Amino acid sequence: NAGVTQTPKFQVLKTGQSMTLQCAQDMNHNSMYWYRQDPGMGLRLIYYSASEGTTDKGEVPNGYNVSRLNKREFSLRLESAAPSQTSVYFCASRVSGDQPQHFGDGTRLSIL
Amino acid sequence: QKEVEQNSGPLSVPEGAIASLNCTYSDRGSQSFFWYRQYSGKSPELIMFIYSNGDKEDGRFTAQLNKASQYVSLLIRDSQPSDSATYLCAVIYSGNTPLVFGKGTRLSVIA
């Protein structure tokens, strides 16, 4: 049982390049989330999808876009990467309601 | 603004001691509370959840919830060096909204 799978695990970009981070879950969860984690800042919610077909902004959405492709997949796109977006990105999912979130292993992204 | 507050630490305890990690939250109506453990360079891992006032025990871990005081804690008995990690407290404030995370408390268990 893979749980939440994120690709790639590591990526180095140059300023201005674009890329898409992929996330897929095999737990039949309804809700999916994208976070970034920076030293001293904790987990900050970028975007989330409460259910298939819906997406909402979180705390730090600027510079990002998301697509809930289907119930399993939720992608995060950086259209024009900036050094300030250097971070560790985590995808998470949960079934709904009062249930916990389950995290993927993360993507370590460096933007030069 | 929904907030979850934790002492950033580091909290240092000797091996075999009880580690006590604390968390406060801002909305009295919150219903669901979670503790995650995050090792350096790894993703957060769920270790406990609690929904009702009182204590919930799972092995060496005990979660304690006091809704009147808006306070949730995690006790780790017989602490081991392998428990050294950052512990994140998280709260669901209502319905299907995302979990709100504290910034975490770094625990160091000294052998």
PDB file of C-alpha atoms in Angstrom:
ATOM      1  CA  ASN A   1       0.000   0.000   0.000  1.00  0.00           C
ATOM      2  CA  ALA A   2       1.833   3.101  -1.260  1.00  0.00           C
ATOM      3  CA  GLY A   3      -0.311   5.735   0.563  1.00  0.00           C
ATOM      4  CA  VAL A   4       0.611   9.208  -0.721  1.00  0.00           C
ATOM      5  CA  THR A   5       3.222   9.303  -3.481  1.00  0.00           C
ATOM      6  CA  GLN A   6       5.023  12.488  -4.492  1.00  0.00           C
ATOM      7  CA  THR A   7       7.234  12.995  -7.523  1.00  0.00           C
ATOM      8  CA  PRO A   8       9.919  14.097  -7.939  1.00  0.00           C
ATOM      9  CA  LYS A   9      11.732  13.734  -4.598  1.00  0.00           C
ATOM     10  CA  PHE A  10      14.364  16.353  -5.450  1.00  0.00           C
ATOM     11  CA  GLN A  11      14.498  19.102  -8.045  1.00  0.00           C
ATOM     12  CA  VAL A  12      16.758  22.038  -8.817  1.00  0.00           C
ATOM     13  CA  LEU A  13      15.354  24.836 -10.975  1.00  0.00           C
ATOM     14  CA  LYS A  14      16.603  28.136 -12.277  1.00  0.00           C
ATOM     15  CA  THR A  15      14.687  31.315 -11.557  1.00  0.00           C
ATOM     16  CA  GLY A  16      11.853  31.741 -14.047  1.00  0.00           C
ATOM     17  CA  GLN A  17      11.527  28.060 -14.936  1.00  0.00           C
ATOM     18  CA  SER A  18       8.230  26.280 -14.462  1.00  0.00           C
ATOM     19  CA  MET A  19       7.495  22.865 -13.098  1.00  0.00           C
ATOM     20  CA  THR A  20       4.715  20.685 -11.752  1.00  0.00           C
ATOM     21  CA  LEU A  21       4.889  18.649  -8.579  1.00  0.00           C
ATOM     22  CA  GLN A  22       2.818  15.503  -8.720  1.00  0.00           C
ATOM     23  CA  CYS A  23       0.885  13.836  -5.909  1.00  0.00           C
ATOM     24  CA  ALA A  24      -1.205  10.672  -5.982  1.00  0.00           C
ATOM     25  CA  GLN A  25      -2.967   8.767  -3.209  1.00  0.00           C
ATOM     26  CA  ASP A  26      -4.360   5.254  -3.298  1.00  0.00           C
ATOM     27  CA  MET A  27      -6.443   5.399  -0.088  1.00  0.00           C
ATOM     28  CA  ASN A  28      -9.661   6.636  -1.739  1.00  0.00           C
ATOM     29  CA  HIS A  29      -9.392   9.878   0.225  1.00  0.00           C
ATOM     30  CA  ASN A  30     -11.657  12.780  -0.665  1.00  0.00           C
ATOM     31  CA  SER A  31      -9.457  15.703   0.411  1.00  0.00           C
ATOM     32  CA  MET A  32      -5.926  16.550  -0.653  1.00  0.00           C
ATOM     33  CA  TYR A  33      -3.495  19.272   0.430  1.00  0.00           C
ATOM     34  CA  TRP A  34      -0.262  20.959  -0.537  1.00  0.00           C
ATOM     35  CA  TYR A  35       2.036  22.406   2.144  1.00  0.00           C
ATOM     36  CA  ARG A  36       5.428  23.987   2.160  1.00  0.00           C
ATOM     37  CA  GLN A  37       7.785  23.736   5.111  1.00  0.00           C
ATOM     38  CA  ASP A  38      10.606  26.158   5.768  1.00  0.00           C
ATOM     39  CA  PRO A  39      12.928  26.307   8.801  1.00  0.00           C
ATOM     40  CA  GLY A  40      11.210  28.070  11.696  1.00  0.00           C
ATOM     41  CA  MET A  41       7.960  28.544   9.750  1.00  0.00           C
ATOM     42  CA  GLY A  42       6.250  25.224  10.307  1.00  0.00           C
ATOM     43  CA  LEU A  43       3.870  23.730   7.759  1.00  0.00           C
ATOM     44  CA  ARG A  44       2.077  26.336   5.683  1.00  0.00           C
ATOM     45  CA  LEU A  45      -0.937  25.400   3.577  1.00  0.00           C
ATOM     46  CA  ILE A  46      -0.648  26.453  -0.066  1.00  0.00           C
ATOM     47  CA  TYR A  47      -3.817  25.044  -1.636  1.00  0.00           C
ATOM     48  CA  TYR A  48      -6.257  22.294  -0.871  1.00  0.00           C
ATOM     49  CA  SER A  49      -9.024  20.314  -2.518  1.00  0.00           C
ATOM     50  CA  ALA A  50     -11.812  19.318  -0.156  1.00  0.00           C
ATOM     51  CA  SER A  51     -13.314  17.038  -2.778  1.00  0.00           C
ATOM     52  CA  GLU A  52     -12.864  16.116  -6.422  1.00  0.00           C
ATOM     53  CA  GLY A  53     -13.681  19.119  -8.571  1.00  0.00           C
ATOM     54  CA  THR A  54     -12.983  21.779  -5.942  1.00  0.00           C
ATOM     55  CA  THR A  55      -9.863  23.704  -4.975  1.00  0.00           C
ATOM     56  CA  ASP A  56      -9.308  26.471  -2.431  1.00  0.00           C
ATOM     57  CA  LYS A  57      -6.497  28.786  -1.441  1.00  0.00           C
ATOM     58  CA  GLY A  58      -4.615  28.246   1.759  1.00  0.00           C
ATOM     59  CA  GLU A  59      -2.319  30.550   3.688  1.00  0.00           C
ATOM     60  CA  VAL A  60       0.371  31.091   1.011  1.00  0.00           C
ATOM     61  CA  PRO A  61      -1.113  30.574  -2.498  1.00  0.00           C
ATOM     62  CA  ASN A  62       0.733  33.317  -4.402  1.00  0.00           C
ATOM     63  CA  GLY A  63       2.965  31.972  -7.169  1.00  0.00           C
ATOM     64  CA  TYR A  64       1.278  28.577  -7.283  1.00  0.00           C
ATOM     65  CA  ASN A  65      -1.565  26.893  -9.115  1.00  0.00           C
ATOM     66  CA  VAL A  66      -3.170  23.522  -8.530  1.00  0.00           C
ATOM     67  CA  SER A  67      -5.189  20.949 -10.424  1.00  0.00           C
ATOM     68  CA  ARG A  68      -7.284  18.181  -8.931  1.00  0.00           C
ATOM     69  CA  LEU A  69      -7.004  15.881 -11.918  1.00  0.00           C
ATOM     70  CA  ASN A  70      -9.232  13.169 -10.453  1.00  0.00           C
ATOM     71  CA  LYS A  71      -9.920  11.732  -7.012  1.00  0.00           C
ATOM     72  CA  ARG A  72      -6.412  10.247  -6.783  1.00  0.00           C
ATOM     73  CA  GLU A  73      -4.222  13.049  -8.141  1.00  0.00           C
ATOM     74  CA  PHE A  74      -3.547  16.645  -7.060  1.00  0.00           C
ATOM     75  CA  SER A  75      -0.755  18.570  -8.754  1.00  0.00           C
ATOM     76  CA  LEU A  76       1.002  21.799  -7.784  1.00  0.00           C
ATOM     77  CA  ARG A  77       2.445  24.065 -10.477  1.00  0.00           C
ATOM     78  CA  LEU A  78       5.042  26.789 -10.203  1.00  0.00           C
ATOM     79  CA  GLU A  79       4.631  28.940 -13.306  1.00  0.00           C
ATOM     80  CA  SER A  80       7.733  31.104 -12.859  1.00  0.00           C
ATOM     81  CA  ALA A  81       9.910  29.829 -10.042  1.00  0.00           C
ATOM     82  CA  ALA A  82      11.501  32.313  -7.627  1.00  0.00           C
ATOM     83  CA  PRO A  83      14.263  31.716  -5.050  1.00  0.00           C
ATOM     84  CA  SER A  84      11.675  32.410  -2.301  1.00  0.00           C
ATOM     85  CA  GLN A  85       9.933  29.193  -3.358  1.00  0.00           C
ATOM     86  CA  THR A  86      12.920  27.088  -2.330  1.00  0.00           C
ATOM     87  CA  SER A  87      11.372  24.770   0.236  1.00  0.00           C
ATOM     88  CA  VAL A  88      10.237  21.274   1.076  1.00  0.00           C
ATOM     89  CA  TYR A  89       6.792  20.573  -0.335  1.00  0.00           C
ATOM     90  CA  PHE A  90       4.470  18.030   1.218  1.00  0.00           C
ATOM     91  CA  CYS A  91       1.286  16.591  -0.197  1.00  0.00           C
ATOM     92  CA  ALA A  92      -1.272  15.117   2.186  1.00  0.00           C
ATOM     93  CA  SER A  93      -4.690  13.513   1.977  1.00  0.00           C
ATOM     94  CA  ARG A  94      -7.517  12.527   4.286  1.00  0.00           C
ATOM     95  CA  VAL A  95     -10.803  10.763   3.877  1.00  0.00           C
ATOM     96  CA  SER A  96     -12.966  13.615   5.262  1.00  0.00           C
ATOM     97  CA  GLY A  97     -14.443  15.135   8.391  1.00  0.00           C
ATOM     98  CA  ASP A  98     -12.591  14.511  11.648  1.00  0.00           C
ATOM     99  CA  GLN A  99     -10.003  12.111  10.252  1.00  0.00           C
ATOM    100  CA  PRO A 100      -6.238  12.756  10.263  1.00  0.00           C
ATOM    101  CA  GLN A 101      -4.159  13.701   7.251  1.00  0.00           C
ATOM    102  CA  HIS A 102      -1.536  11.371   5.816  1.00  0.00           C
ATOM    103  CA  PHE A 103       1.585  12.826   4.249  1.00  0.00           C
ATOM    104  CA  GLY A 104       3.766  11.928   1.322  1.00  0.00           C
ATOM    105  CA  ASP A 105       7.561  11.821   1.621  1.00  0.00           C
ATOM    106  CA  GLY A 106       8.008  15.341   0.281  1.00  0.00           C
ATOM    107  CA  THR A 107       9.720  17.094  -2.621  1.00  0.00           C
ATOM    108  CA  ARG A 108      12.869  19.074  -1.890  1.00  0.00           C
ATOM    109  CA  LEU A 109      12.925  21.982  -4.321  1.00  0.00           C
ATOM    110  CA  SER A 110      15.816  24.389  -4.786  1.00  0.00           C
ATOM    111  CA  ILE A 111      15.534  27.435  -7.006  1.00  0.00           C
ATOM    112  CA  LEU A 112      18.745  29.151  -7.992  1.00  0.00           C
TER     113      LEU A 112
ATOM    114  CA  GLN B   1      -7.452  33.601  12.870  1.00  0.00           C
ATOM    115  CA  LYS B   2      -7.342  29.973  13.940  1.00  0.00           C
ATOM    116  CA  GLU B   3      -4.105  29.316  15.784  1.00  0.00           C
ATOM    117  CA  VAL B   4      -2.278  26.421  17.380  1.00  0.00           C
ATOM    118  CA  GLU B   5       0.526  27.342  19.739  1.00  0.00           C
ATOM    119  CA  GLN B   6       3.443  25.171  20.807  1.00  0.00           C
ATOM    120  CA  ASN B   7       6.689  25.889  22.613  1.00  0.00           C
ATOM    121  CA  SER B   8       9.404  25.511  19.994  1.00  0.00           C
ATOM    122  CA  GLY B   9      11.876  23.985  22.442  1.00  0.00           C
ATOM    123  CA  PRO B  10      14.223  22.288  22.365  1.00  0.00           C
ATOM    124  CA  LEU B  11      12.885  20.199  25.200  1.00  0.00           C
ATOM    125  CA  SER B  12      15.658  18.001  26.568  1.00  0.00           C
ATOM    126  CA  VAL B  13      14.896  14.976  28.753  1.00  0.00           C
ATOM    127  CA  PRO B  14      17.103  12.114  29.943  1.00  0.00           C
ATOM    128  CA  GLU B  15      16.555   8.635  28.594  1.00  0.00           C
ATOM    129  CA  GLY B  16      13.847   6.825  30.575  1.00  0.00           C
ATOM    130  CA  ALA B  17      12.123  10.024  31.735  1.00  0.00           C
ATOM    131  CA  ILE B  18       8.639  11.282  30.828  1.00  0.00           C
ATOM    132  CA  ALA B  19       8.540  13.908  28.092  1.00  0.00           C
ATOM    133  CA  SER B  20       5.592  16.299  28.265  1.00  0.00           C
ATOM    134  CA  LEU B  21       4.658  18.266  25.152  1.00  0.00           C
ATOM    135  CA  ASN B  22       1.975  20.931  25.257  1.00  0.00           C
ATOM    136  CA  CYS B  23      -0.303  22.669  22.787  1.00  0.00           C
ATOM    137  CA  THR B  24      -3.010  25.339  23.044  1.00  0.00           C
ATOM    138  CA  TYR B  25      -5.606  26.218  20.434  1.00  0.00           C
ATOM    139  CA  SER B  26      -7.768  29.267  19.863  1.00  0.00           C
ATOM    140  CA  ASP B  27     -11.273  27.973  19.037  1.00  0.00           C
ATOM    141  CA  ARG B  28     -13.311  26.430  21.835  1.00  0.00           C
ATOM    142  CA  GLY B  29     -15.518  24.653  19.278  1.00  0.00           C
ATOM    143  CA  SER B  30     -12.709  22.477  17.926  1.00  0.00           C
ATOM    144  CA  GLN B  31     -13.464  18.761  17.913  1.00  0.00           C
ATOM    145  CA  SER B  32     -10.453  16.828  16.604  1.00  0.00           C
ATOM    146  CA  PHE B  33      -6.848  16.884  17.767  1.00  0.00           C
ATOM    147  CA  PHE B  34      -3.763  15.161  16.421  1.00  0.00           C
ATOM    148  CA  TRP B  35      -0.103  14.657  17.261  1.00  0.00           C
ATOM    149  CA  TYR B  36       2.430  14.077  14.512  1.00  0.00           C
ATOM    150  CA  ARG B  37       6.103  13.185  14.849  1.00  0.00           C
ATOM    151  CA  GLN B  38       8.592  14.484  12.299  1.00  0.00           C
ATOM    152  CA  TYR B  39      12.158  13.261  12.152  1.00  0.00           C
ATOM    153  CA  SER B  40      14.707  15.571  10.565  1.00  0.00           C
ATOM    154  CA  GLY B  41      14.451  15.358   6.778  1.00  0.00           C
ATOM    155  CA  LYS B  42      11.313  13.222   6.885  1.00  0.00           C
ATOM    156  CA  SER B  43       7.597  13.810   6.536  1.00  0.00           C
ATOM    157  CA  PRO B  44       5.159  14.148   9.461  1.00  0.00           C
ATOM    158  CA  GLU B  45       3.863  10.835  10.793  1.00  0.00           C
ATOM    159  CA  LEU B  46       0.615  10.516  12.778  1.00  0.00           C
ATOM    160  CA  ILE B  47       1.165   9.090  16.257  1.00  0.00           C
ATOM    161  CA  MET B  48      -1.993   9.948  18.204  1.00  0.00           C
ATOM    162  CA  PHE B  49      -5.450  11.447  17.795  1.00  0.00           C
ATOM    163  CA  ILE B  50      -8.015  12.363  20.434  1.00  0.00           C
ATOM    164  CA  TYR B  51     -11.580  13.627  20.178  1.00  0.00           C
ATOM    165  CA  SER B  52     -12.928  13.537  23.754  1.00  0.00           C
ATOM    166  CA  ASN B  53     -11.900  15.161  27.007  1.00  0.00           C
ATOM    167  CA  GLY B  54      -9.575  13.069  29.110  1.00  0.00           C
ATOM    168  CA  ASP B  55      -6.695  10.744  28.396  1.00  0.00           C
ATOM    169  CA  LYS B  56      -6.030   8.345  25.550  1.00  0.00           C
ATOM    170  CA  GLU B  57      -3.153   5.870  25.826  1.00  0.00           C
ATOM    171  CA  ASP B  58      -1.321   3.999  23.079  1.00  0.00           C
ATOM    172  CA  GLY B  59       1.783   2.170  24.221  1.00  0.00           C
ATOM    173  CA  ARG B  60       4.263   4.688  25.642  1.00  0.00           C
ATOM    174  CA  PHE B  61       2.195   7.626  24.359  1.00  0.00           C
ATOM    175  CA  THR B  62      -0.688   9.353  26.171  1.00  0.00           C
ATOM    176  CA  ALA B  63      -2.683  12.198  24.676  1.00  0.00           C
ATOM    177  CA  GLN B  64      -4.560  14.448  27.097  1.00  0.00           C
ATOM    178  CA  LEU B  65      -7.360  16.822  26.106  1.00  0.00           C
ATOM    179  CA  ASN B  66      -8.955  19.579  28.160  1.00  0.00           C
ATOM    180  CA  LYS B  67     -11.470  21.415  26.007  1.00  0.00           C
ATOM    181  CA  ALA B  68     -12.437  23.875  28.757  1.00  0.00           C
ATOM    182  CA  SER B  69      -8.826  25.069  28.924  1.00  0.00           C
ATOM    183  CA  GLN B  70      -8.281  24.639  25.150  1.00  0.00           C
ATOM    184  CA  TYR B  71      -5.249  22.549  25.885  1.00  0.00           C
ATOM    185  CA  VAL B  72      -3.942  19.274  24.500  1.00  0.00           C
ATOM    186  CA  SER B  73      -0.784  17.495  25.567  1.00  0.00           C
ATOM    187  CA  LEU B  74       1.306  14.481  24.653  1.00  0.00           C
ATOM    188  CA  LEU B  75       3.170  12.442  27.252  1.00  0.00           C
ATOM    189  CA  ILE B  76       5.924  10.060  26.221  1.00  0.00           C
ATOM    190  CA  ARG B  77       6.834   7.583  28.942  1.00  0.00           C
ATOM    191  CA  ASP B  78      10.229   5.858  29.142  1.00  0.00           C
ATOM    192  CA  SER B  79      11.645   8.264  26.561  1.00  0.00           C
ATOM    193  CA  GLN B  80      14.209   6.802  24.175  1.00  0.00           C
ATOM    194  CA  PRO B  81      16.846   8.534  22.022  1.00  0.00           C
ATOM    195  CA  SER B  82      14.778   7.355  19.017  1.00  0.00           C
ATOM    196  CA  ASP B  83      11.965   9.652  20.237  1.00  0.00           C
ATOM    197  CA  SER B  84      14.144  12.664  19.440  1.00  0.00           C
ATOM    198  CA  ALA B  85      12.158  14.521  16.778  1.00  0.00           C
ATOM    199  CA  THR B  86       9.861  17.484  16.265  1.00  0.00           C
ATOM    200  CA  TYR B  87       6.302  16.936  17.481  1.00  0.00           C
ATOM    201  CA  LEU B  88       3.509  18.772  15.689  1.00  0.00           C
ATOM    202  CA  CYS B  89       0.122  19.446  17.222  1.00  0.00           C
ATOM    203  CA  ALA B  90      -2.789  19.808  14.788  1.00  0.00           C
ATOM    204  CA  VAL B  91      -6.440  20.764  15.192  1.00  0.00           C
ATOM    205  CA  ILE B  92      -9.526  20.525  12.993  1.00  0.00           C
ATOM    206  CA  TYR B  93     -11.575  23.595  13.793  1.00  0.00           C
ATOM    207  CA  SER B  94     -14.759  22.647  11.971  1.00  0.00           C
ATOM    208  CA  GLY B  95     -16.267  20.310   9.424  1.00  0.00           C
ATOM    209  CA  ASN B  96     -14.105  19.385   6.483  1.00  0.00           C
ATOM    210  CA  THR B  97     -11.630  22.259   6.885  1.00  0.00           C
ATOM    211  CA  PRO B  98      -7.881  21.578   6.717  1.00  0.00           C
ATOM    212  CA  LEU B  99      -5.917  20.718   9.828  1.00  0.00           C
ATOM    213  CA  VAL B 100      -4.257  23.728  11.436  1.00  0.00           C
ATOM    214  CA  PHE B 101      -0.734  22.870  12.581  1.00  0.00           C
ATOM    215  CA  GLY B 102       1.420  24.339  15.298  1.00  0.00           C
ATOM    216  CA  LYS B 103       5.045  25.025  14.464  1.00  0.00           C
ATOM    217  CA  GLY B 104       6.181  22.057  16.507  1.00  0.00           C
ATOM    218  CA  THR B 105       8.251  21.318  19.597  1.00  0.00           C
ATOM    219  CA  ARG B 106      11.714  19.821  19.157  1.00  0.00           C
ATOM    220  CA  LEU B 107      12.360  17.013  21.627  1.00  0.00           C
ATOM    221  CA  SER B 108      15.838  15.751  22.418  1.00  0.00           C
ATOM    222  CA  VAL B 109      16.219  12.595  24.509  1.00  0.00           C
ATOM    223  CA  ILE B 110      19.688  12.374  25.993  1.00  0.00           C
ATOM    224  CA  ALA B 111      21.204   8.898  26.485  1.00  0.00           C
TER     225      ALA B 111
END
